Amino acid sequence: MTDLAVLSVASECWPLVKTGGLADVVGALPAAVAPHGIAMTRFIPGYPAVMRALGRKRTVHKYASLLGSPARILAATHDGRPILVLDAPAYYEREGGPYADAMGRDWFDNGLRFAALARAAADIAAGRAGLKRFDVLHAHDWQAGLAPAYLVYGEDALTRPASVMTIHNMAFQGYFGADFFARLELPRAAWSIDGVEYHGGVGMLKAGVKLADAITTVSPGYAQEIKKPEFGMGLEGLIVGREDRLSGIVNGIDTQAWNPATDAALAGNFTADTLDMRAANKRELERAFGLEPGDGPLFTVISRLTWQKGMDVLIEVLDHLVGLGGRLALLGTGDAAIEAGLHAAAGRHPGRIGIRIGYDEQLAHLLQGGGDAILIPSRFEPCGLTQLYGLAYGCVPVVARTGGLGDTVIDANFAALAAGAATGIQFSPINYEGLSDAITRTVRLFDDAAAWRRVQRSGMAADFSWAQSGHDYAALYRRLKGAS
Ligand code: ADP
């Protein structure tokens, strides 16, 4: 099998820079597709943290002006695999997050920052930036959405690489005003409904969805949902029009970083045969979250604290959860109003509800290793990773029936329990009734220790490694290469 070269462009890549699941996927993909003869190179912005973390870097291309500012493309190695970085101080050399300043305000020039990334990605993929041409350009989310456009409207459009646009979350589309078009250095023809124009402005994700040769989302369920207005968020018509190009590939998890038998973040390592060892992690969580010790059900949440994640609904059901004898340990950051609601609930239930505001990778591992059930009441969830980590760690996922959550968790209904197939609890609708009922069902199941163990073990036996997804992405790249 000949090697196929794929350039994967994104605004995040674990462990260099991460705000969510996108980073995990971009970080894990190269190793996932390598066994299938795919040589993948990642391309990300040179944020200060990235520049610091990467060792020796070699300049492969210099721009006197990349959409108005000087920039360089640097090559380095990370995790033993090639990575390219866009070193453009005017765009990225600032302290704060990848998208917002320390106060959480979006950077005023986000459009330009990521248009520059997309432009450089197209140059690299097409062989215009000092490196060999790539076979496929894989663009992730709106930040990379213009990359397929720069290929289609490039001077070598006829011999261009194929492109894939992956939607990790339809809620973030990268929409900018009409004036912005002039900054993009695209030909006039791109300003059309068949190009980058969207409702009188520039739609970066829209451009990718319209112009890429293939579109993927991160679960088959979400691929279906985004054809509907509630989930398509304005792009549903375009998605339906291009559904022959659309597929859903579920994310895998990094089974080395997330292995309860070897995880250094745990107080006690365990396997499906030694689940009693989880107790050490539960004790550690009780200490870390200031909870009363006990053997009753300990629910966990690891989440962005947003409307998407259903965190407002969670706040409504906390009295019910505590009333049933449950406790909650929650780790997250996000909306101030949701944080306030959580703190208020913790104040009403000292020792029963513990809240940690912040981002803490180690604590996330401990929560999966010591919690009994992880609550994920998302209103929509393109794939979701925390339910997959929960399955791998025997922390039973209690999930909204949507997107990737519905695709990856088998509800503990009567038949699934009888067949020994159940791996968690699913519920809908996503409101007080739905979630409180799911919590009641979870507590009842927990009280049946033998049934609970079976559900934990079934989850741990499920395969959510990258093996299948790596195979599916590789097959997609090969189909595109064959067609181009
Ligand atoms: P999304 O990308 O929409 O936020 P996912 O479930 O796909 O949701 O991915 C979330 C990822 O971020 C998981 O790896 C999860 O463990 C991690 N995560 C989310 N919030 C926190 C936090 N406060 N601390 C540590 N890890 C977190």
Short mmCIF file of C-alpha atoms and ligand atoms in Angstrom, two decimals:
data_model
loop_
_atom_site.label_atom_id
_atom_site.label_comp_id
_atom_site.label_asym_id
_atom_site.label_seq_id
_atom_site.Cartn_x
_atom_site.Cartn_y
_atom_site.Cartn_z
CA MET A 1 0.00 0.00 0.00
CA THR A 2 1.55 3.29 -1.05
CA ASP A 3 1.68 6.05 1.49
CA LEU A 4 -0.76 8.87 1.09
CA ALA A 5 0.18 12.28 2.47
CA VAL A 6 -2.48 14.15 4.44
CA LEU A 7 -2.18 17.62 5.94
CA SER A 8 -4.46 18.05 8.97
CA VAL A 9 -5.08 21.70 9.86
CA ALA A 10 -6.72 22.86 13.09
CA SER A 11 -6.62 25.51 15.80
CA GLU A 12 -5.91 23.00 18.61
CA CYS A 13 -3.84 19.87 19.07
CA TRP A 14 -3.47 17.88 22.29
CA PRO A 15 -1.22 18.04 24.28
CA LEU A 16 0.15 21.31 22.88
CA VAL A 17 -3.05 23.35 23.07
CA LYS A 18 -6.52 22.20 24.07
CA THR A 19 -9.88 23.69 24.93
CA GLY A 20 -12.03 20.68 24.02
CA GLY A 21 -12.48 17.43 22.18
CA LEU A 22 -11.19 18.87 18.88
CA ALA A 23 -7.67 18.89 20.31
CA ASP A 24 -7.90 15.23 21.34
CA VAL A 25 -8.94 14.21 17.86
CA VAL A 26 -6.30 16.25 16.04
CA GLY A 27 -3.65 14.93 18.42
CA ALA A 28 -4.67 11.30 18.00
CA LEU A 29 -5.42 11.08 14.26
CA PRO A 30 -1.86 10.65 12.90
CA ALA A 31 -1.24 7.50 14.92
CA ALA A 32 -4.73 6.22 14.11
CA VAL A 33 -4.30 6.43 10.35
CA ALA A 34 -0.61 5.48 10.19
CA PRO A 35 -1.26 1.69 10.20
CA HIS A 36 -3.34 2.22 7.06
CA GLY A 37 -0.50 3.77 5.08
CA ILE A 38 -1.46 7.40 5.72
CA ALA A 39 1.36 9.82 6.50
CA MET A 40 -0.34 12.66 8.35
CA THR A 41 1.27 16.00 9.17
CA ARG A 42 -0.47 18.42 11.51
CA PHE A 43 -0.50 22.18 10.99
CA ILE A 44 -1.43 24.50 13.88
CA PRO A 45 -0.96 28.14 14.91
CA GLY A 46 2.23 29.10 16.71
CA TYR A 47 0.64 30.24 19.98
CA PRO A 48 3.26 31.04 22.65
CA ALA A 49 2.61 27.74 24.46
CA VAL A 50 3.12 25.80 21.24
CA MET A 51 6.33 27.68 20.39
CA ARG A 52 7.66 26.96 23.87
CA ALA A 53 6.70 23.30 23.86
CA LEU A 54 8.18 22.38 20.50
CA GLY A 55 11.92 21.80 20.39
CA ARG A 56 14.04 22.33 17.31
CA LYS A 57 12.17 24.07 14.50
CA ARG A 58 13.23 24.49 10.90
CA THR A 59 11.92 27.28 8.68
CA VAL A 60 10.42 25.84 5.51
CA HIS A 61 8.73 28.94 4.12
CA LYS A 62 8.62 32.68 4.69
CA TYR A 63 5.81 35.08 3.85
CA ALA A 64 6.62 38.77 3.61
CA SER A 65 2.85 39.19 3.95
CA LEU A 66 0.35 36.50 4.86
CA LEU A 67 -2.96 38.38 4.61
CA GLY A 68 -1.11 41.50 5.70
CA SER A 69 1.43 40.32 8.26
CA PRO A 70 4.78 38.56 8.03
CA ALA A 71 4.79 34.86 8.85
CA ARG A 72 6.90 31.74 8.68
CA ILE A 73 6.04 28.08 8.39
CA LEU A 74 8.18 26.02 10.75
CA ALA A 75 8.67 22.26 10.75
CA ALA A 76 9.21 20.27 13.94
CA THR A 77 8.67 16.82 15.34
CA HIS A 78 6.21 16.08 18.09
CA ASP A 79 5.45 12.64 19.52
CA GLY A 80 7.77 11.29 16.86
CA ARG A 81 5.59 12.66 14.07
CA PRO A 82 5.95 15.72 11.85
CA ILE A 83 4.15 18.90 12.79
CA LEU A 84 4.07 22.28 11.06
CA VAL A 85 3.51 25.54 12.89
CA LEU A 86 2.46 28.93 11.59
CA ASP A 87 4.77 31.39 13.29
CA ALA A 88 3.00 34.72 12.83
CA PRO A 89 3.58 36.95 15.86
CA ALA A 90 1.02 39.54 14.74
CA TYR A 91 -1.68 36.86 14.88
CA TYR A 92 -0.67 34.55 17.70
CA GLU A 93 1.99 36.02 19.96
CA ARG A 94 -0.26 37.07 22.83
CA GLU A 95 -1.01 35.57 26.22
CA GLY A 96 -4.53 34.27 26.79
CA GLY A 97 -6.52 31.47 25.16
CA PRO A 98 -6.48 30.41 21.52
CA TYR A 99 -9.70 32.31 20.84
CA ALA A 100 -10.10 34.82 23.65
CA ASP A 101 -8.16 37.02 26.05
CA ALA A 102 -7.76 36.32 29.76
CA MET A 103 -11.15 37.98 30.39
CA GLY A 104 -12.85 35.58 27.98
CA ARG A 105 -13.43 38.22 25.28
CA ASP A 106 -12.94 36.89 21.74
CA TRP A 107 -9.85 38.31 20.06
CA PHE A 108 -11.03 41.14 17.81
CA ASP A 109 -9.17 39.71 14.82
CA ASN A 110 -10.15 36.03 15.06
CA GLY A 111 -11.36 36.04 11.47
CA LEU A 112 -8.00 37.13 10.14
CA ARG A 113 -6.00 34.96 12.54
CA PHE A 114 -7.66 31.81 11.25
CA ALA A 115 -8.04 32.89 7.63
CA ALA A 116 -4.24 33.19 7.66
CA LEU A 117 -3.98 29.64 9.02
CA ALA A 118 -6.31 28.36 6.29
CA ARG A 119 -4.47 30.25 3.56
CA ALA A 120 -1.12 28.86 4.65
CA ALA A 121 -2.61 25.35 4.90
CA ALA A 122 -3.78 25.52 1.29
CA ASP A 123 -0.35 26.76 0.20
CA ILE A 124 1.38 23.91 2.01
CA ALA A 125 -1.03 21.25 0.75
CA ALA A 126 -0.76 22.46 -2.84
CA GLY A 127 3.05 22.36 -2.68
CA ARG A 128 3.46 26.14 -2.79
CA ALA A 129 5.26 26.51 0.54
CA GLY A 130 8.58 24.73 0.24
CA LEU A 131 7.25 21.25 0.95
CA LYS A 132 6.11 18.39 -1.24
CA ARG A 133 2.47 18.56 -2.30
CA PHE A 134 0.01 16.65 -0.11
CA ASP A 135 -2.68 14.31 -1.47
CA VAL A 136 -5.42 15.45 0.89
CA LEU A 137 -6.03 18.52 3.03
CA HIS A 138 -8.13 17.77 6.12
CA ALA A 139 -9.65 20.91 7.67
CA HIS A 140 -11.19 20.88 11.15
CA ASP A 141 -13.95 23.26 12.23
CA TRP A 142 -14.55 26.87 11.24
CA GLN A 143 -11.01 27.98 12.01
CA ALA A 144 -9.81 25.87 9.07
CA GLY A 145 -12.99 26.28 7.02
CA LEU A 146 -11.49 28.59 4.41
CA ALA A 147 -8.73 26.11 3.53
CA PRO A 148 -10.87 24.23 0.96
CA ALA A 149 -11.84 27.63 -0.49
CA TYR A 150 -8.22 28.67 -0.91
CA LEU A 151 -7.63 25.39 -2.78
CA VAL A 152 -10.65 25.77 -5.04
CA TYR A 153 -9.84 29.39 -5.86
CA GLY A 154 -6.07 28.84 -6.09
CA GLU A 155 -4.27 29.30 -9.40
CA ASP A 156 -3.61 25.54 -9.58
CA ALA A 157 -7.21 24.56 -8.87
CA LEU A 158 -7.23 21.83 -11.50
CA THR A 159 -4.37 19.89 -9.95
CA ARG A 160 -5.20 20.70 -6.35
CA PRO A 161 -5.26 18.17 -3.51
CA ALA A 162 -8.61 16.81 -2.38
CA SER A 163 -10.12 18.28 0.78
CA VAL A 164 -12.12 17.06 3.77
CA MET A 165 -14.08 19.35 6.10
CA THR A 166 -14.79 17.91 9.53
CA ILE A 167 -17.46 19.52 11.67
CA HIS A 168 -16.73 18.96 15.34
CA ASN A 169 -19.41 21.42 16.41
CA MET A 170 -21.95 23.14 14.19
CA ALA A 171 -22.60 25.78 16.85
CA PHE A 172 -19.37 27.58 16.03
CA GLN A 173 -19.38 28.77 12.44
CA GLY A 174 -16.95 31.69 12.16
CA TYR A 175 -19.19 34.37 10.67
CA PHE A 176 -17.73 37.77 9.82
CA GLY A 177 -19.04 40.89 8.10
CA ALA A 178 -18.90 41.73 4.39
CA ASP A 179 -15.88 44.06 4.83
CA PHE A 180 -13.85 41.08 5.89
CA PHE A 181 -13.97 39.59 2.39
CA ALA A 182 -11.47 42.17 1.08
CA ARG A 183 -8.90 41.00 3.63
CA LEU A 184 -8.99 37.41 2.41
CA GLU A 185 -7.18 37.97 -0.92
CA LEU A 186 -9.63 35.64 -2.64
CA PRO A 187 -10.79 36.32 -6.21
CA ARG A 188 -14.05 38.21 -6.70
CA ALA A 189 -15.72 34.96 -7.82
CA ALA A 190 -15.48 33.61 -4.29
CA TRP A 191 -18.00 36.23 -3.14
CA SER A 192 -21.05 34.19 -4.02
CA ILE A 193 -23.54 31.80 -2.56
CA ASP A 194 -21.45 29.02 -4.13
CA GLY A 195 -18.34 30.37 -2.43
CA VAL A 196 -17.63 31.95 0.93
CA GLU A 197 -20.54 34.41 1.09
CA TYR A 198 -23.16 33.63 3.72
CA HIS A 199 -26.07 35.89 4.58
CA GLY A 200 -24.23 38.97 3.33
CA GLY A 201 -21.00 38.20 5.20
CA VAL A 202 -18.22 35.62 5.18
CA GLY A 203 -19.10 32.18 6.58
CA MET A 204 -15.91 30.28 7.28
CA LEU A 205 -17.50 26.94 8.17
CA LYS A 206 -20.04 27.48 5.42
CA ALA A 207 -17.20 27.88 2.91
CA GLY A 208 -15.67 24.58 3.99
CA VAL A 209 -18.98 22.73 3.89
CA LYS A 210 -19.74 24.12 0.44
CA LEU A 211 -16.34 23.64 -1.16
CA ALA A 212 -14.70 20.57 0.42
CA ASP A 213 -14.76 17.32 -1.52
CA ALA A 214 -16.01 15.44 1.53
CA ILE A 215 -17.70 16.49 4.75
CA THR A 216 -17.53 14.51 7.94
CA THR A 217 -18.93 14.91 11.41
CA VAL A 218 -17.78 13.05 14.47
CA SER A 219 -20.67 10.59 14.76
CA PRO A 220 -23.26 9.07 12.42
CA GLY A 221 -26.04 10.34 14.69
CA TYR A 222 -24.88 13.94 14.46
CA ALA A 223 -24.50 13.58 10.67
CA GLN A 224 -28.23 12.85 10.56
CA GLU A 225 -29.16 15.56 13.05
CA ILE A 226 -27.41 18.43 11.24
CA LYS A 227 -29.83 18.03 8.36
CA LYS A 228 -32.49 19.46 10.68
CA PRO A 229 -32.82 23.12 11.67
CA GLU A 230 -32.41 22.51 15.45
CA PHE A 231 -28.95 21.06 14.88
CA GLY A 232 -27.93 22.48 11.49
CA MET A 233 -28.02 26.01 12.88
CA GLY A 234 -28.66 27.61 9.50
CA LEU A 235 -26.47 25.29 7.44
CA GLU A 236 -29.03 22.44 7.27
CA GLY A 237 -30.08 23.31 3.71
CA LEU A 238 -26.51 23.23 2.48
CA ILE A 239 -25.87 19.98 4.34
CA VAL A 240 -28.93 18.33 2.79
CA GLY A 241 -27.80 19.55 -0.64
CA ARG A 242 -24.43 17.88 -0.14
CA GLU A 243 -25.49 14.81 1.80
CA ASP A 244 -23.91 12.50 -0.76
CA ARG A 245 -20.57 13.89 0.46
CA LEU A 246 -21.39 13.57 4.16
CA SER A 247 -20.47 10.81 6.58
CA GLY A 248 -20.09 10.36 10.33
CA ILE A 249 -17.00 8.82 11.93
CA VAL A 250 -17.02 8.45 15.72
CA ASN A 251 -13.95 9.70 17.57
CA GLY A 252 -11.76 7.16 19.28
CA ILE A 253 -9.98 7.68 22.56
CA ASP A 254 -6.30 7.55 23.33
CA THR A 255 -6.18 4.20 25.09
CA GLN A 256 -2.67 4.83 26.41
CA ALA A 257 -3.48 8.13 28.08
CA TRP A 258 -6.84 6.75 29.25
CA ASN A 259 -6.08 3.32 30.65
CA PRO A 260 -7.27 2.72 34.23
CA ALA A 261 -4.74 -0.11 34.68
CA THR A 262 -1.78 2.25 34.25
CA ASP A 263 -3.16 5.79 34.74
CA ALA A 264 -0.74 7.70 37.01
CA ALA A 265 -3.44 10.24 37.93
CA LEU A 266 -5.37 7.58 39.86
CA ALA A 267 -4.96 6.76 43.55
CA GLY A 268 -5.71 3.13 42.66
CA ASN A 269 -5.29 1.42 39.30
CA PHE A 270 -7.83 -1.20 38.30
CA THR A 271 -9.20 -3.40 35.52
CA ALA A 272 -12.63 -4.87 34.84
CA ASP A 273 -11.66 -7.74 37.15
CA THR A 274 -10.53 -5.52 40.02
CA LEU A 275 -13.27 -2.91 40.16
CA ASP A 276 -13.12 -2.86 43.96
CA MET A 277 -9.86 -0.94 43.60
CA ARG A 278 -11.92 2.02 42.39
CA ALA A 279 -12.77 2.71 46.05
CA ALA A 280 -9.35 4.32 46.59
CA ASN A 281 -10.18 6.84 43.88
CA LYS A 282 -13.59 7.51 45.38
CA ARG A 283 -11.98 8.31 48.74
CA GLU A 284 -9.53 10.64 47.00
CA LEU A 285 -12.39 12.42 45.23
CA GLU A 286 -14.26 12.86 48.51
CA ARG A 287 -11.20 14.57 49.91
CA ALA A 288 -10.57 16.69 46.82
CA PHE A 289 -14.18 17.88 46.61
CA GLY A 290 -14.91 18.18 50.33
CA LEU A 291 -17.61 15.48 50.22
CA GLU A 292 -18.86 13.34 53.10
CA PRO A 293 -17.36 9.87 52.80
CA GLY A 294 -19.80 7.14 51.85
CA ASP A 295 -20.58 4.23 49.61
CA GLY A 296 -23.69 5.74 48.02
CA PRO A 297 -23.70 6.75 44.36
CA LEU A 298 -21.19 9.44 43.49
CA PHE A 299 -22.12 11.30 40.31
CA THR A 300 -19.51 13.26 38.39
CA VAL A 301 -19.53 15.96 35.72
CA ILE A 302 -16.53 17.05 33.60
CA SER A 303 -17.73 19.70 31.23
CA ARG A 304 -17.74 23.12 29.73
CA LEU A 305 -20.42 24.90 31.76
CA THR A 306 -22.68 25.95 28.90
CA TRP A 307 -26.22 25.73 27.58
CA GLN A 308 -25.09 23.18 24.97
CA LYS A 309 -23.97 20.86 27.75
CA GLY A 310 -27.34 21.15 29.53
CA MET A 311 -25.70 22.53 32.65
CA ASP A 312 -28.72 24.73 33.40
CA VAL A 313 -30.85 21.57 33.50
CA LEU A 314 -28.30 19.91 35.77
CA ILE A 315 -28.65 22.74 38.29
CA GLU A 316 -32.42 22.19 38.38
CA VAL A 317 -32.10 18.51 39.30
CA LEU A 318 -29.43 18.75 42.00
CA ASP A 319 -31.89 18.82 44.90
CA HIS A 320 -33.49 15.69 43.48
CA LEU A 321 -30.08 14.00 43.11
CA VAL A 322 -29.17 14.72 46.73
CA GLY A 323 -32.67 13.71 47.86
CA LEU A 324 -32.07 10.24 46.41
CA GLY A 325 -28.88 9.85 48.45
CA GLY A 326 -26.56 10.86 45.62
CA ARG A 327 -23.50 13.09 45.76
CA LEU A 328 -21.93 15.13 42.98
CA ALA A 329 -18.33 16.09 42.17
CA LEU A 330 -18.21 18.57 39.30
CA LEU A 331 -15.22 19.94 37.37
CA GLY A 332 -15.75 22.60 34.74
CA THR A 333 -15.46 26.15 33.52
CA GLY A 334 -17.77 28.34 31.52
CA ASP A 335 -20.70 30.68 31.90
CA ALA A 336 -20.69 32.82 35.02
CA ALA A 337 -24.44 32.35 35.58
CA ILE A 338 -24.07 28.58 35.54
CA GLU A 339 -21.09 28.73 37.90
CA ALA A 340 -23.18 30.83 40.27
CA GLY A 341 -26.08 28.36 40.12
CA LEU A 342 -23.75 25.49 40.92
CA HIS A 343 -22.17 27.32 43.83
CA ALA A 344 -25.63 28.05 45.20
CA ALA A 345 -26.54 24.35 45.02
CA ALA A 346 -23.26 23.40 46.71
CA GLY A 347 -24.08 25.93 49.44
CA ARG A 348 -27.46 24.26 50.03
CA HIS A 349 -25.88 20.80 50.20
CA PRO A 350 -22.50 20.98 51.92
CA GLY A 351 -20.70 17.65 51.84
CA ARG A 352 -23.04 16.39 49.13
CA ILE A 353 -22.13 18.63 46.21
CA GLY A 354 -18.53 19.64 45.51
CA ILE A 355 -17.64 22.06 42.73
CA ARG A 356 -14.23 22.72 41.22
CA ILE A 357 -14.13 25.58 38.72
CA GLY A 358 -11.18 25.27 36.37
CA TYR A 359 -9.53 23.04 33.84
CA ASP A 360 -7.60 20.16 35.35
CA GLU A 361 -6.64 17.16 33.21
CA GLN A 362 -5.41 15.08 36.18
CA LEU A 363 -8.56 15.64 38.17
CA ALA A 364 -10.63 14.67 35.11
CA HIS A 365 -8.90 11.28 35.17
CA LEU A 366 -9.53 10.83 38.90
CA LEU A 367 -13.21 11.69 38.43
CA GLN A 368 -13.56 8.96 35.82
CA GLY A 369 -11.66 6.50 38.00
CA GLY A 370 -13.54 7.19 41.23
CA GLY A 371 -17.01 8.37 40.26
CA ASP A 372 -19.84 5.88 39.88
CA ALA A 373 -21.70 7.62 37.06
CA ILE A 374 -20.91 10.57 34.81
CA LEU A 375 -23.79 12.88 33.90
CA ILE A 376 -23.85 14.26 30.34
CA PRO A 377 -27.16 16.07 29.71
CA SER A 378 -26.07 17.78 26.47
CA ARG A 379 -28.71 19.39 24.26
CA PHE A 380 -26.54 18.39 21.33
CA GLU A 381 -23.27 16.49 21.25
CA PRO A 382 -21.43 15.95 17.96
CA CYS A 383 -19.48 13.03 19.45
CA GLY A 384 -18.55 13.60 23.06
CA LEU A 385 -15.49 12.12 24.68
CA THR A 386 -16.31 12.11 28.36
CA GLN A 387 -18.84 9.28 27.94
CA LEU A 388 -16.15 7.22 26.18
CA TYR A 389 -13.66 7.81 29.00
CA GLY A 390 -16.46 6.93 31.44
CA LEU A 391 -17.05 3.63 29.63
CA ALA A 392 -13.34 2.81 29.71
CA TYR A 393 -13.12 3.59 33.46
CA GLY A 394 -16.27 1.90 34.73
CA CYS A 395 -17.86 5.29 35.43
CA VAL A 396 -21.28 4.58 33.99
CA PRO A 397 -22.38 7.28 31.51
CA VAL A 398 -25.83 8.81 31.97
CA VAL A 399 -26.36 10.59 28.66
CA ALA A 400 -28.86 12.61 26.69
CA ARG A 401 -30.05 10.67 23.64
CA THR A 402 -28.42 12.84 21.01
CA GLY A 403 -25.56 12.77 18.49
CA GLY A 404 -22.54 10.74 19.49
CA LEU A 405 -23.93 10.09 22.97
CA GLY A 406 -26.79 8.10 21.44
CA ASP A 407 -24.36 6.26 19.15
CA THR A 408 -21.92 5.10 21.81
CA VAL A 409 -23.93 4.23 24.94
CA ILE A 410 -26.34 1.28 25.15
CA ASP A 411 -29.26 2.13 27.40
CA ALA A 412 -29.89 -0.18 30.33
CA ASN A 413 -33.45 -1.00 29.32
CA PHE A 414 -34.96 -4.35 30.20
CA ALA A 415 -33.82 -6.14 27.05
CA ALA A 416 -30.28 -4.74 27.08
CA LEU A 417 -29.87 -5.65 30.75
CA ALA A 418 -31.19 -9.15 30.15
CA ALA A 419 -28.79 -9.58 27.23
CA GLY A 420 -25.86 -8.22 29.25
CA ALA A 421 -25.37 -5.52 26.60
CA ALA A 422 -26.21 -2.36 28.56
CA THR A 423 -23.38 0.13 29.11
CA GLY A 424 -25.16 3.18 30.52
CA ILE A 425 -28.37 5.16 30.75
CA GLN A 426 -29.88 7.25 27.94
CA PHE A 427 -32.64 9.79 28.37
CA SER A 428 -34.75 12.33 26.57
CA PRO A 429 -36.13 14.93 26.54
CA ILE A 430 -33.35 17.08 27.91
CA ASN A 431 -35.26 18.83 30.67
CA TYR A 432 -36.02 18.44 34.36
CA GLU A 433 -38.30 15.41 33.84
CA GLY A 434 -35.87 13.62 31.52
CA LEU A 435 -32.76 14.10 33.64
CA SER A 436 -34.36 13.59 37.05
CA ASP A 437 -35.94 10.36 35.82
CA ALA A 438 -32.55 9.21 34.47
CA ILE A 439 -30.94 9.91 37.84
CA THR A 440 -33.65 7.91 39.60
CA ARG A 441 -33.08 5.00 37.20
CA THR A 442 -29.33 5.23 37.80
CA VAL A 443 -29.66 5.12 41.57
CA ARG A 444 -31.97 2.08 41.34
CA LEU A 445 -29.53 0.29 39.07
CA PHE A 446 -26.65 1.20 41.39
CA ASP A 447 -28.51 -0.39 44.29
CA ASP A 448 -28.48 -3.72 42.43
CA ALA A 449 -24.76 -4.29 42.87
CA ALA A 450 -24.53 -7.31 40.54
CA ALA A 451 -26.40 -5.60 37.70
CA TRP A 452 -24.29 -2.46 38.17
CA ARG A 453 -21.07 -4.47 37.90
CA ARG A 454 -22.31 -6.04 34.66
CA VAL A 455 -23.04 -2.62 33.17
CA GLN A 456 -19.60 -1.37 34.21
CA ARG A 457 -17.90 -4.42 32.73
CA SER A 458 -19.83 -4.23 29.44
CA GLY A 459 -18.73 -0.62 29.08
CA MET A 460 -15.12 -1.47 29.80
CA ALA A 461 -15.22 -4.27 27.23
CA ALA A 462 -16.45 -1.97 24.46
CA ASP A 463 -13.82 -0.94 21.91
CA PHE A 464 -13.49 2.83 21.55
CA SER A 465 -9.90 2.79 20.46
CA TRP A 466 -9.03 4.62 17.26
CA ALA A 467 -8.73 1.34 15.33
CA GLN A 468 -12.10 1.53 13.58
CA SER A 469 -12.13 5.31 13.15
CA GLY A 470 -8.55 5.32 11.84
CA HIS A 471 -9.59 2.73 9.30
CA ASP A 472 -12.62 4.80 8.26
CA TYR A 473 -10.67 8.06 7.82
CA ALA A 474 -7.97 6.25 5.85
CA ALA A 475 -10.61 4.72 3.57
CA LEU A 476 -12.10 8.18 3.01
CA TYR A 477 -8.73 9.71 2.11
CA ARG A 478 -8.08 6.89 -0.36
CA ARG A 479 -11.49 7.30 -1.99
CA LEU A 480 -10.82 11.01 -2.43
CA LYS A 481 -7.36 10.46 -3.79
CA GLY A 482 -8.75 7.96 -6.28
CA ALA A 483 -11.38 10.45 -7.38
CA SER A 484 -9.10 13.48 -7.72
P1 ADP B 1 -16.36 19.49 23.97
O1 ADP B 1 -15.23 19.32 23.00
O2 ADP B 1 -17.65 19.91 23.34
O3 ADP B 1 -16.02 20.36 25.15
P2 ADP B 1 -16.02 16.63 24.46
O4 ADP B 1 -16.72 15.70 25.38
O5 ADP B 1 -15.90 16.23 23.04
O6 ADP B 1 -16.69 18.06 24.62
O7 ADP B 1 -14.52 16.84 24.96
C1 ADP B 1 -14.24 17.45 26.17
C2 ADP B 1 -12.81 17.12 26.53
O8 ADP B 1 -12.32 18.12 27.41
C3 ADP B 1 -12.64 15.82 27.27
O9 ADP B 1 -11.34 15.33 27.02
C4 ADP B 1 -12.81 16.23 28.74
O10 ADP B 1 -12.20 15.33 29.63
C5 ADP B 1 -12.10 17.56 28.72
N1 ADP B 1 -12.58 18.54 29.69
C6 ADP B 1 -13.69 19.32 29.61
N2 ADP B 1 -13.75 20.16 30.66
C7 ADP B 1 -12.67 19.90 31.42
C8 ADP B 1 -12.15 20.45 32.64
N3 ADP B 1 -12.77 21.45 33.28
N4 ADP B 1 -11.00 19.94 33.13
C9 ADP B 1 -10.36 18.94 32.49
N5 ADP B 1 -10.78 18.39 31.34
C10 ADP B 1 -11.93 18.86 30.81
#
